[in-house]
Coordinates of C-alpha atoms and ligand atoms in Angstrom, one line a residue:
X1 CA 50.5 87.7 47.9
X2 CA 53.3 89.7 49.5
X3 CA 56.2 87.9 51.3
X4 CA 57.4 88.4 54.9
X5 CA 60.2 86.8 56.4
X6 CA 60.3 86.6 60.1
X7 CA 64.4 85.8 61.0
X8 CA 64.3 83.9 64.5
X9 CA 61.5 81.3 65.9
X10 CA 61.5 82.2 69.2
X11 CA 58.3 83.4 70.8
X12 CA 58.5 86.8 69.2
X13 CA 59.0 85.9 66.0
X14 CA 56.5 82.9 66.1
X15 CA 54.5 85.5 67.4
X16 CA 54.9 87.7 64.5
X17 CA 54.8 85.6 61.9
X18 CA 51.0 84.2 62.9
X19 CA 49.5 87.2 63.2
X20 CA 51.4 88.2 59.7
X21 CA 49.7 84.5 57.9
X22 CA 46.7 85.8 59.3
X23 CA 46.2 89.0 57.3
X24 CA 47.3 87.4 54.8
X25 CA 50.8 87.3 54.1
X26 CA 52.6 84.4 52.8
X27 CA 55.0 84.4 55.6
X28 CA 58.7 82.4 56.3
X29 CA 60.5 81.6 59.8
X30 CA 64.0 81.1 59.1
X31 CA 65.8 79.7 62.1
X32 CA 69.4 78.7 62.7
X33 CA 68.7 76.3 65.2
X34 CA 66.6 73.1 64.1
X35 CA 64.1 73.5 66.7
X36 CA 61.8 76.2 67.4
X37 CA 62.0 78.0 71.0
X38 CA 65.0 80.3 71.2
X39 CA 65.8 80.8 74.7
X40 CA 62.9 78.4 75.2
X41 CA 64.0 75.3 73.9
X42 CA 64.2 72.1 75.0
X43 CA 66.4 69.2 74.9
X44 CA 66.6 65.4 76.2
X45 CA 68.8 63.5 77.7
X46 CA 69.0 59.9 79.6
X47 CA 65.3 60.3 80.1
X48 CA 65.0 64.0 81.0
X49 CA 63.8 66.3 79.8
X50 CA 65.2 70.1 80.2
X51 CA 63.4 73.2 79.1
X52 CA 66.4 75.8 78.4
X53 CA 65.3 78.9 79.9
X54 CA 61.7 80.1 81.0
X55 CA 60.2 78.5 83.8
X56 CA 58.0 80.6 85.7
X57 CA 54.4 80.7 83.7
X58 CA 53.2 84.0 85.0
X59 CA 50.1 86.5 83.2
X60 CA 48.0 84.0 82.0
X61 CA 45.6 86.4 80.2
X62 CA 48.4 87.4 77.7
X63 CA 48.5 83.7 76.9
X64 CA 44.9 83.3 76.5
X65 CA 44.3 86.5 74.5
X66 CA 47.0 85.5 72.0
X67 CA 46.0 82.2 71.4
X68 CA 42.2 84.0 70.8
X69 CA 43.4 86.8 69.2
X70 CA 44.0 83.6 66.5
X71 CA 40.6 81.3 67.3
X72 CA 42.3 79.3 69.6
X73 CA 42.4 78.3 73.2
X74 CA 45.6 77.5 75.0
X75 CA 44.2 74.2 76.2
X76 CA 43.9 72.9 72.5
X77 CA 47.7 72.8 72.9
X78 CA 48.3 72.2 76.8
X79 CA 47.1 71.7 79.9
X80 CA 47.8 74.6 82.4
X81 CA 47.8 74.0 86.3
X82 CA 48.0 76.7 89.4
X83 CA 51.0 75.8 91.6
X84 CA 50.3 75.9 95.3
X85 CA 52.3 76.9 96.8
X86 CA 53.3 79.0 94.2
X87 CA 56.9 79.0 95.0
X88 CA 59.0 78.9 98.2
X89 CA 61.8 81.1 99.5
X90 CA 64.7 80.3 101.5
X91 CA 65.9 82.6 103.7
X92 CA 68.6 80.6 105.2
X93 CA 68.6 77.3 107.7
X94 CA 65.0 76.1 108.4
X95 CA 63.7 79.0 107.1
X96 CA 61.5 77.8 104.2
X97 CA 58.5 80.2 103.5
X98 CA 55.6 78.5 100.7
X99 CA 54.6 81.5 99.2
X100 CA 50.6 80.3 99.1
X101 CA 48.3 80.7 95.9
X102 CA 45.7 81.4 97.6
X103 CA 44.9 85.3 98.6
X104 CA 43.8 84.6 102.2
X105 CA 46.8 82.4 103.0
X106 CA 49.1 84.9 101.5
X107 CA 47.4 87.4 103.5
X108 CA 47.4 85.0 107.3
X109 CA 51.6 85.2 105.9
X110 CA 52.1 88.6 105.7
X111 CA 50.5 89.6 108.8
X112 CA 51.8 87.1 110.9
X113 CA 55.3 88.9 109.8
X114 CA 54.4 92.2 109.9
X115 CA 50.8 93.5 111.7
X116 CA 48.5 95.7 109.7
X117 CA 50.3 94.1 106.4
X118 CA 47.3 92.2 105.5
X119 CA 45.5 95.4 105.0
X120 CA 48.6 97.4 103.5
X121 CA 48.8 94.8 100.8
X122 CA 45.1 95.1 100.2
X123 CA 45.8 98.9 99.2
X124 CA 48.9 97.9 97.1
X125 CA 47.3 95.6 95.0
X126 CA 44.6 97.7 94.4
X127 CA 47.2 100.0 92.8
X128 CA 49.4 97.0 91.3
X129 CA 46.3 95.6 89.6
X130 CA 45.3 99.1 88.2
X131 CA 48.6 99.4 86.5
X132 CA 48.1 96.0 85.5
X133 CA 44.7 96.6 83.5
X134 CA 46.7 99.6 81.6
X135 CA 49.9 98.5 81.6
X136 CA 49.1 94.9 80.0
X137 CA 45.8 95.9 78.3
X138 CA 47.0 99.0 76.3
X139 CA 50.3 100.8 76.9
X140 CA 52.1 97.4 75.9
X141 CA 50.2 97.4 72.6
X142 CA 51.8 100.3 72.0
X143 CA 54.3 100.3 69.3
X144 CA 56.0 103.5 70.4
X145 CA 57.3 104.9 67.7
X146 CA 56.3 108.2 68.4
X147 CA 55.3 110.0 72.0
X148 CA 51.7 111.1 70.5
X149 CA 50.6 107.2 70.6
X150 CA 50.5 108.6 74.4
X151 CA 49.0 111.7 73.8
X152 CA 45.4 110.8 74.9
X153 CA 43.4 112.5 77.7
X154 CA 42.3 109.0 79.2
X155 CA 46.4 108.0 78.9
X156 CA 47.6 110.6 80.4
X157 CA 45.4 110.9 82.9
X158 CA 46.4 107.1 83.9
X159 CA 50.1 107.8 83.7
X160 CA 49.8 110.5 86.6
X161 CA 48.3 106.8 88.7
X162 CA 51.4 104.7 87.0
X163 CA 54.1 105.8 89.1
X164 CA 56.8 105.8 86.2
X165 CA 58.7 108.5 88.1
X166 CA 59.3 106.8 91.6
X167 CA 61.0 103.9 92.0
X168 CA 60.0 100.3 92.6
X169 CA 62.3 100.2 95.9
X170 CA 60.7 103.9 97.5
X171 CA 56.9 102.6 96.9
X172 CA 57.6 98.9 98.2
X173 CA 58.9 100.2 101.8
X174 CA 55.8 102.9 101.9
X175 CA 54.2 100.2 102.2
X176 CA 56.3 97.4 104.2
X177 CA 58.7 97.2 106.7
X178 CA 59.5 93.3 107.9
X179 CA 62.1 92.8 105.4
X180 CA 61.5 89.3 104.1
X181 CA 58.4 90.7 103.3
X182 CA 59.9 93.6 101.1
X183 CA 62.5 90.9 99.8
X184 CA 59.2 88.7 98.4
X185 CA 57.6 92.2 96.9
X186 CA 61.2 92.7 95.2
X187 CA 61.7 89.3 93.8
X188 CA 59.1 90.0 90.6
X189 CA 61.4 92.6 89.9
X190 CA 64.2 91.2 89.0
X191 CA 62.3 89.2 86.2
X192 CA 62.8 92.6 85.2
X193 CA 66.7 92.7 84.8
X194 CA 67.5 96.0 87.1
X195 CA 67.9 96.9 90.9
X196 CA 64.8 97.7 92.4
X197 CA 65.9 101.8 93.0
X198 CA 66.5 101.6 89.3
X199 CA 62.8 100.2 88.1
X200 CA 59.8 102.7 87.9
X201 CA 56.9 101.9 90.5
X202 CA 54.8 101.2 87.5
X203 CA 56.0 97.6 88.2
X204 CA 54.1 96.4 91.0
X205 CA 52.1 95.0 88.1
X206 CA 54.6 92.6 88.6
X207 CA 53.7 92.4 92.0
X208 CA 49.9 91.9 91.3
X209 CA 50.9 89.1 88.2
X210 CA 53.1 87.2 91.1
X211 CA 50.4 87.5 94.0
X212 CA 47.1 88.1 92.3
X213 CA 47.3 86.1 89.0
X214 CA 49.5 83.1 90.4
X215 CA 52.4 80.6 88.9
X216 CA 51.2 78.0 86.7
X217 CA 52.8 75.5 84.8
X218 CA 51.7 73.5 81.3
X219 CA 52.2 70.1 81.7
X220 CA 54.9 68.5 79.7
X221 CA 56.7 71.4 80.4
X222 CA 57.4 74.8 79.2
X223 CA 58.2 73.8 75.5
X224 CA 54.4 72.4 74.9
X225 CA 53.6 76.8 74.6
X226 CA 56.3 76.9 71.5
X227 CA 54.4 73.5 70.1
X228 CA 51.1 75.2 70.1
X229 CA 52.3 78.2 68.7
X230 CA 54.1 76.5 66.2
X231 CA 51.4 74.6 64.8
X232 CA 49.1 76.9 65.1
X233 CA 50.9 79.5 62.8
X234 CA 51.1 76.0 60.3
X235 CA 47.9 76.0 61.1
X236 CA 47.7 79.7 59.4
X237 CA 50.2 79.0 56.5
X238 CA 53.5 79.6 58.1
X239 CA 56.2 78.1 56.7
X240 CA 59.7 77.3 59.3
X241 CA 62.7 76.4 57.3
X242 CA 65.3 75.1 60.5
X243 CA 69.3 75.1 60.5
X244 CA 69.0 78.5 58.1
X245 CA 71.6 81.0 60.1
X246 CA 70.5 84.4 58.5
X247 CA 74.3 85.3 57.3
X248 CA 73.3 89.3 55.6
X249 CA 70.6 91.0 54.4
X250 CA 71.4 93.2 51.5
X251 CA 69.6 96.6 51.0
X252 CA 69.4 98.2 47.6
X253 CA 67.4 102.2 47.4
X254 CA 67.1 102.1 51.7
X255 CA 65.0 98.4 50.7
X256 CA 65.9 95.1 52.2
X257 CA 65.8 92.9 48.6
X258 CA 68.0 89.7 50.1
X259 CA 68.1 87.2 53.0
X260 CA 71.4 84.9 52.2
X261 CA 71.3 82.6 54.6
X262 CA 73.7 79.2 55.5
X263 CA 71.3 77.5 52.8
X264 CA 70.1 79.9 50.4
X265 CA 68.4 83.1 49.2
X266 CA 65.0 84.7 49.9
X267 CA 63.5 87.5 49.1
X268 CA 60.6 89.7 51.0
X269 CA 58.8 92.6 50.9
X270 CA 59.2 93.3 54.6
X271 CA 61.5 91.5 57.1
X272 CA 61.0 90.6 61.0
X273 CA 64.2 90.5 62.9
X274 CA 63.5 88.5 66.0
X275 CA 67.1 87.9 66.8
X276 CA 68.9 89.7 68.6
X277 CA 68.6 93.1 67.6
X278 CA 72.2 94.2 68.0
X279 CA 73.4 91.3 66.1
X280 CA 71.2 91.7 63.3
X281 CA 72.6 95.9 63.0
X282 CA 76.1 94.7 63.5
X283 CA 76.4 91.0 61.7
X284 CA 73.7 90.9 59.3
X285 CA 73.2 94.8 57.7
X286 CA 75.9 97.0 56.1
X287 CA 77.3 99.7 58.3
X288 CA 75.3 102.8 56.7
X289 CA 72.1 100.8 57.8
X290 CA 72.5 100.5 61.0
X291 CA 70.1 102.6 63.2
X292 CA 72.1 102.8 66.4
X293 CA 75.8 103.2 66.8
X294 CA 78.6 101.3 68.7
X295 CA 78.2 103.7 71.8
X296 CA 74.9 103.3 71.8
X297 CA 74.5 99.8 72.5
X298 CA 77.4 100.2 74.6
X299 CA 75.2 102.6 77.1
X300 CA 72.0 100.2 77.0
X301 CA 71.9 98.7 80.5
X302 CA 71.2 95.0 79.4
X303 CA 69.6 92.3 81.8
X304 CA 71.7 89.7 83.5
X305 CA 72.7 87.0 81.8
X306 CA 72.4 83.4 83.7
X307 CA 74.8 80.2 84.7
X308 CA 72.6 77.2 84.7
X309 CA 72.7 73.9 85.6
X310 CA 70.6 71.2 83.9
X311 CA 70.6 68.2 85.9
X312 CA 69.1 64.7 86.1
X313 CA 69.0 62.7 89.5
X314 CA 68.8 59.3 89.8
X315 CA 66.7 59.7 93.2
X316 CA 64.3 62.1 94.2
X317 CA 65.3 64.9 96.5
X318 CA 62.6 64.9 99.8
X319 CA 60.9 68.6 100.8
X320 CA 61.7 70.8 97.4
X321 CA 59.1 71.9 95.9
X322 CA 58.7 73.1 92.4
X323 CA 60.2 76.4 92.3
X324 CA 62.6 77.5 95.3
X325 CA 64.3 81.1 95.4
X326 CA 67.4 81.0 97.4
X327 CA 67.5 84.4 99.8
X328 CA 69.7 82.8 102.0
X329 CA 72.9 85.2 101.8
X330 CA 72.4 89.2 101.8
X331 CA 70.9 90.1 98.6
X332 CA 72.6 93.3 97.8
X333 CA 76.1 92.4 97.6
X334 CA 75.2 89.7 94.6
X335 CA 73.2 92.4 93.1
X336 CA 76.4 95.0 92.6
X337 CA 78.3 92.3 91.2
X338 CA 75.1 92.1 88.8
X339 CA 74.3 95.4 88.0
X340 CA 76.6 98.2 89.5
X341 CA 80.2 96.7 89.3
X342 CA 79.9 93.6 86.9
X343 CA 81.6 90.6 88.3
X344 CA 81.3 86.9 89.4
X345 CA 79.8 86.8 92.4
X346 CA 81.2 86.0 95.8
X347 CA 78.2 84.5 97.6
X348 CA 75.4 84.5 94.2
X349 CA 71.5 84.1 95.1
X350 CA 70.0 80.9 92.9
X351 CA 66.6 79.5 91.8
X352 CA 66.1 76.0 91.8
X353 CA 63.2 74.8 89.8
X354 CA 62.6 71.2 89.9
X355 CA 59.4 70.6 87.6
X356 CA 59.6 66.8 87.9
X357 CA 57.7 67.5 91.4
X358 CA 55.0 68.6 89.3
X359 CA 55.7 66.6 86.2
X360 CA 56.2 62.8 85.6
X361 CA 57.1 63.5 82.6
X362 CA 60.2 65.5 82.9
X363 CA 62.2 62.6 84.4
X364 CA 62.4 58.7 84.7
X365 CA 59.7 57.4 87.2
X366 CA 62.7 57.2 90.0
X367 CA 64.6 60.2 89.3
X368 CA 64.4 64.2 89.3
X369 CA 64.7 67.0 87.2
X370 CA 67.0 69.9 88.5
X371 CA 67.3 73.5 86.8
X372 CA 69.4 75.8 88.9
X373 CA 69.6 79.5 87.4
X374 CA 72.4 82.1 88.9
X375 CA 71.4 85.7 87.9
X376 CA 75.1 87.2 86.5
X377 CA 76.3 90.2 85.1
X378 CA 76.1 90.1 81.3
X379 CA 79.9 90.3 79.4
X380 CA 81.9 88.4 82.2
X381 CA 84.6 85.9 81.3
X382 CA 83.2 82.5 81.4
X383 CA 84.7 79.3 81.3
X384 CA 84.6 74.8 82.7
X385 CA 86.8 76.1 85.5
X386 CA 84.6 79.2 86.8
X387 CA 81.3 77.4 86.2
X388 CA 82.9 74.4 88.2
X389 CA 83.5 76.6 91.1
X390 CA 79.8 77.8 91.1
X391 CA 78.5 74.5 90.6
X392 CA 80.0 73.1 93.9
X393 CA 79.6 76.8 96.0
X394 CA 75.4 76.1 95.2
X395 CA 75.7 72.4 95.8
X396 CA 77.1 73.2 99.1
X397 CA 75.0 75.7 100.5
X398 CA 72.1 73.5 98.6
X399 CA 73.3 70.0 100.4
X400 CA 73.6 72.0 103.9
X401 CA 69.8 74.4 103.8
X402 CA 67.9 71.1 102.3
X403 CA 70.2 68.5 105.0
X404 CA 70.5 65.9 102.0
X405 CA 72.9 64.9 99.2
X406 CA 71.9 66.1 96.1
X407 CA 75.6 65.5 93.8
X408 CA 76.2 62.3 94.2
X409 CA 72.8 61.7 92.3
X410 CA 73.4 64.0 89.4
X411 CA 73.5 61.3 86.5
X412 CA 73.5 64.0 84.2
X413 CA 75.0 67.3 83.8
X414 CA 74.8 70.2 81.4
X415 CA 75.9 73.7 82.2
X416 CA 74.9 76.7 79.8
X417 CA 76.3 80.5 80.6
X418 CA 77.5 83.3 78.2
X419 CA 79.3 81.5 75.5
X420 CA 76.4 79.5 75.0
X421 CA 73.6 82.2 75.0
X422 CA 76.6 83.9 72.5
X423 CA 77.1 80.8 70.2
X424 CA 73.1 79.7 70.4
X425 CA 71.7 83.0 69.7
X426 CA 74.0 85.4 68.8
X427 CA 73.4 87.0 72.2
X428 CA 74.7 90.4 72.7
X429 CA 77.3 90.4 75.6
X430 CA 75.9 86.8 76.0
X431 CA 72.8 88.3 77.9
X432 CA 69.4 86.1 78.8
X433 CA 67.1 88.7 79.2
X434 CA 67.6 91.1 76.8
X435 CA 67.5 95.0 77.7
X436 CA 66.6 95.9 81.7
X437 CA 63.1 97.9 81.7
X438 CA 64.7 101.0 83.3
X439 CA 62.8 104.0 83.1
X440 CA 65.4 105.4 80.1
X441 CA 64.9 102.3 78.2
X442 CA 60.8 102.1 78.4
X443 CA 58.6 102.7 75.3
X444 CA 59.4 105.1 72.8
X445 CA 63.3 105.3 74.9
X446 CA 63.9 101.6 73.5
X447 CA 65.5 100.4 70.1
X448 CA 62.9 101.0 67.9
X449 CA 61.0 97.9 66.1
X450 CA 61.1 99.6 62.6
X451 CA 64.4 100.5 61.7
X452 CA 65.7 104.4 61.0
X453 CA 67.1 103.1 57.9
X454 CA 66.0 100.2 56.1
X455 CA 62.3 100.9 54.7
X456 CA 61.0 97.5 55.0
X457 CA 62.8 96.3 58.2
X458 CA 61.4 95.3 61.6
X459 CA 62.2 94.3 64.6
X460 CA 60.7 92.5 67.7
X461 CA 61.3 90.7 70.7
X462 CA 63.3 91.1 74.2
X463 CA 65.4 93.9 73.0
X464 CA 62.8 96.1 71.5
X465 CA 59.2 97.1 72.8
X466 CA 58.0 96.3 75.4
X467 CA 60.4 94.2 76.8
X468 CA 62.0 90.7 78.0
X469 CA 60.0 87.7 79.0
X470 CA 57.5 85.4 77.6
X471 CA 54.1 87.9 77.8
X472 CA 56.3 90.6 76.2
X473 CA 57.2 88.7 73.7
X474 CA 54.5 87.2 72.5
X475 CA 53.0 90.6 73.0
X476 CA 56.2 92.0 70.8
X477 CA 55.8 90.1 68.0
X478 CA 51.5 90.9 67.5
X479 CA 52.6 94.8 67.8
X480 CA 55.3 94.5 64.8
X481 CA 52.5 92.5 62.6
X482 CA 50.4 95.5 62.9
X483 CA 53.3 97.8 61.8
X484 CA 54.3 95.7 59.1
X485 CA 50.9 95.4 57.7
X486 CA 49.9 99.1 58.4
X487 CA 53.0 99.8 55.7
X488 CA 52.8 97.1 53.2
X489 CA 48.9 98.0 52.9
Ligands
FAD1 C1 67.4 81.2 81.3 C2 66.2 82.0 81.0 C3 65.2 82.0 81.9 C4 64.0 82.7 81.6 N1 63.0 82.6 82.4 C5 61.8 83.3 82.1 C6 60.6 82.9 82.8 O1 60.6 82.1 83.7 N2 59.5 83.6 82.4 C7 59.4 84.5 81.4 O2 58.4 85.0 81.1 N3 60.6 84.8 80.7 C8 61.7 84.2 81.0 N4 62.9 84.4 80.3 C9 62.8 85.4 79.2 C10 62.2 84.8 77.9 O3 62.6 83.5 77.7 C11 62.6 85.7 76.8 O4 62.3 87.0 77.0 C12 61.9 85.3 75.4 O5 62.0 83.9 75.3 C13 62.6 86.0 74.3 O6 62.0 85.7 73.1 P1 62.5 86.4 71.8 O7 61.7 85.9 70.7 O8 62.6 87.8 71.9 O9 64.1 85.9 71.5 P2 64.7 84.5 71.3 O10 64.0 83.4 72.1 O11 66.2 84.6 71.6 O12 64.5 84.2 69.8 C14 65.3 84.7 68.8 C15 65.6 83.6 67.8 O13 66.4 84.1 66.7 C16 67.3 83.1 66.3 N5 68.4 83.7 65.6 C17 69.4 84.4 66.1 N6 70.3 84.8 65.1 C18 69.8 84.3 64.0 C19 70.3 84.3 62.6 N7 71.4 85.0 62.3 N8 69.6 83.6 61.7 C20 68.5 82.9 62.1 N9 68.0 82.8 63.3 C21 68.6 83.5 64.3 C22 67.7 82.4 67.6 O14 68.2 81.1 67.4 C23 66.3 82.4 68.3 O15 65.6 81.2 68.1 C24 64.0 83.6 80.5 C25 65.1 83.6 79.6 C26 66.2 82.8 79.9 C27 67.3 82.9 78.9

């Protein structure tokens, strides 16, 4: 039986690895953290429970089609609802707009903003859900290694109705005026770490995920999707070896022989990188075999990372709901400081998730469960002092917009920025996201999931194709499988 190891169990690699067991493979997940997750872990404390990074459960059909791709359903593993409201933005005092689930509510919102909007979105969505059904359904399967994967009549054909050459910002306002409308068609974007004038049209799939296909939520929280996975790839004969930091992986003849890791050797005949792929080309493989330079990944435009806040409250807060956006101070400012001249922000937008409105089980019967995310520029200085500042500057504006005390209920308190996304998971520039879907970094423009140089090496997740988030991921990992296979076949 030939051997695989996957490095890295986060969805990508889970990912990966199950679809590898399933051909066949005898396949290892070796993972320097003792839990499985990656930027979706999850971790208790004083009766709370804290998923680390995704919250918003959005494409539902990527979900199910990977759990059937492997005869299973995602509800032998969790229980999904539909949050309604999906979400709620703030767009300053007493200005709290429930973004509805339900089409003809959404639709009642927009025109009573803008006239004739109701029948403007119907046209957009018609387009968003096109580039939906070949965005998600084929181009993203896709392992672009090579541009004649596009060369197909049908393909191209679409492409011309993809609007990859316009940009998300130009095809929202031919659409929309009222501005709090455009803000609510640009929020999906930024999921999609770059300024709307910088993100091809193509993305008002986004648009069509967020509006058409709804927010859910699994109960228990985010986590229970890793759990499933996980035991379904047992399930399939993978194997997950925890607290084994992948230290070098040494080539012999252009081949990946070794895997020394903090507890050992392995050997494969075809590796998986799901870590970070600039860590594994600068930390973990010689110089010579390293596909990409210094000045390359230099260039890459990379997502925002994120300060966080996890916090547990001892009282529950009255009137938030289960995800908030925080559009309260002018949007582009913060997004310079994000994207065009990297710095802390003066006045930063922030998303406050607070699942235990949802979920009894998140928090003690009495108390709440607070997540607050702050989009940043990734590679900042970050330290107690600067992340104190930023905790009180939200609390603030937070105590003011909601008219209640929120801090002097925090019982517990965990903040998590770019030392920790460095230290956790070896993050380059301490990023969240991963590489920004710019037009110059889509498909075949991307790092590449096989490398140039090492026969036998792979690589998937948030910084290869097709991109960051959960869907991608998962998505990642089941287009690398089918490399991996194609070769060791
Ligand atoms: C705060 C935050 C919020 C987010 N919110 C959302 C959301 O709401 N919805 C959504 O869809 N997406 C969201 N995302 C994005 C999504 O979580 C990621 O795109 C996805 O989880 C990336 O998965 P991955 O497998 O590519 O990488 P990772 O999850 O980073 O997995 C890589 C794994 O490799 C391991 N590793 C690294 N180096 C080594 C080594 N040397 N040896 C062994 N193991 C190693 C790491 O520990 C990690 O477990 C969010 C991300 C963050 C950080």
């Amino acid at each position: 039986m030939k051997k695989v190891i996957v490095i890295g169990a986060g969805f990508s690699g889970i990912s990966a690895a199950t679809a590898l067991a399933t051909q066949g493979y005898e396949v290892k997940v070796l993972e320097k953290n003792e839990i499985a997750g990656g930027r979706a872990r999850v971790f208790e404390a004083q009766g709370f429970k804290f998923d680390m990074g995704p919250s918003w459960y959005w494409m539902p059909d990527v979900f199910d089609r990977y759990f059937e791709a492997f005869g299973a359903k995602t509800s032998d593993f969790y229980d999904l609802i539909r949050l309604d409201p999906s979400y709620t933005v703030c767009f300053g005092e007493n200005d709290f707009v429930d973004i509805p689930a339900k089409m003809t509510d959404f639709k009642a919102l927009v025109e009573k903003l803008e006239p004739g909007s109701a029948a403007q979105l119907d046209k957009f969505l018609a387009q968003a859900e096109y580039k939906y059904q070949v965005g998600i359904n084929d181009l993203v399967y896709k392992p672009s290694r090579s541009l004649l994967e596009f060369v197909d009549l049908r393909l191209l054909l679409a492409l011309f109705r993809m609007d990859v050459f316009s940009s998300i910002h130009s095809h929202i306002r031919k659409f929309f005026k009222h501005p709090k409308i455009i803000q609510l068609m640009e929020f999906p974007i930024l999921f999609l770490g770059a300024l709307p004038k910088n993100t091809p049209a193509l993305y008002s799939l986004m648009n069509y995920a967020d509006i058409s296909l709804g927010t859910w939520y699994p109960q228990g929280g985010m986590h229970k999707i890793i759990e499933g996975m996980v035991k379904l790839a047992e399930s399939k004969g993978v194997q997950f070896l925890y607290n084994q930091e992948v230290s070098q992986i040494l080539i012999e003849n252009k081949t990946a022989k070794k895997i020394i890791t903090s507890q050992g050797e392995f050997t494969a005949d075809a590796i998986v990188a799901s870590a970070d792929y600039n860590h594994v080309e600068t930390r973990l493989l010689p110089p010579n075999y390293r596909s990409y330079s210094d000045s390359y990944w230099d260039k890459r435009v990379m997502a925002p990372s994120s300060l966080i806040f996890y916090l547990g409250l001892n009282k529950k807060i009255e009137g938030l709901r289960h995800h908030t956006l925080f559009f309260d101070v002018p949007f582009m400012p913060h997004a310079q400081e994000i994207y065009e001249n990297p710095a802390w922000p003066r006045e930063p937008l922030f998303y406050l998730s607070v699942p235990s409105k949802t979920d009894p089980s998140v928090a003690p019967p009495e108390g709440e469960n607070m997540f607050i995310l702050i989009p940043v520029a990734p590679d900042l200085p970050d330290n107690e002092e600067i992340r104190e500042k930023y905790y009180h500057q939200v609390m603030d504006r937070l105590e003011s917009l909601i008219g209640q005390k929120v801090r002097e209920a925090v019982v517990y308190k965990r903040s998590y920025a770019h030392r920790d996304f460095q230290a956790d998971y070896h993050a380059f520039k301490g990023n969240a996201y991963g590489l920004a879907n710019t037009l110059l970094q889509t498909a075949i423009l991307k790092p590449s999931l096989k490398s140039k140089k090492v026969k036998n090496l792979y690589y998937t997740g948030q910084l290869t194709v097709p991109g960051p988030g959960v869907p991608p991921s998962l998505i990642s990992g089941q287009v690398v499988a089918r490399e991996v296979a194609k070769e060791l076949k």
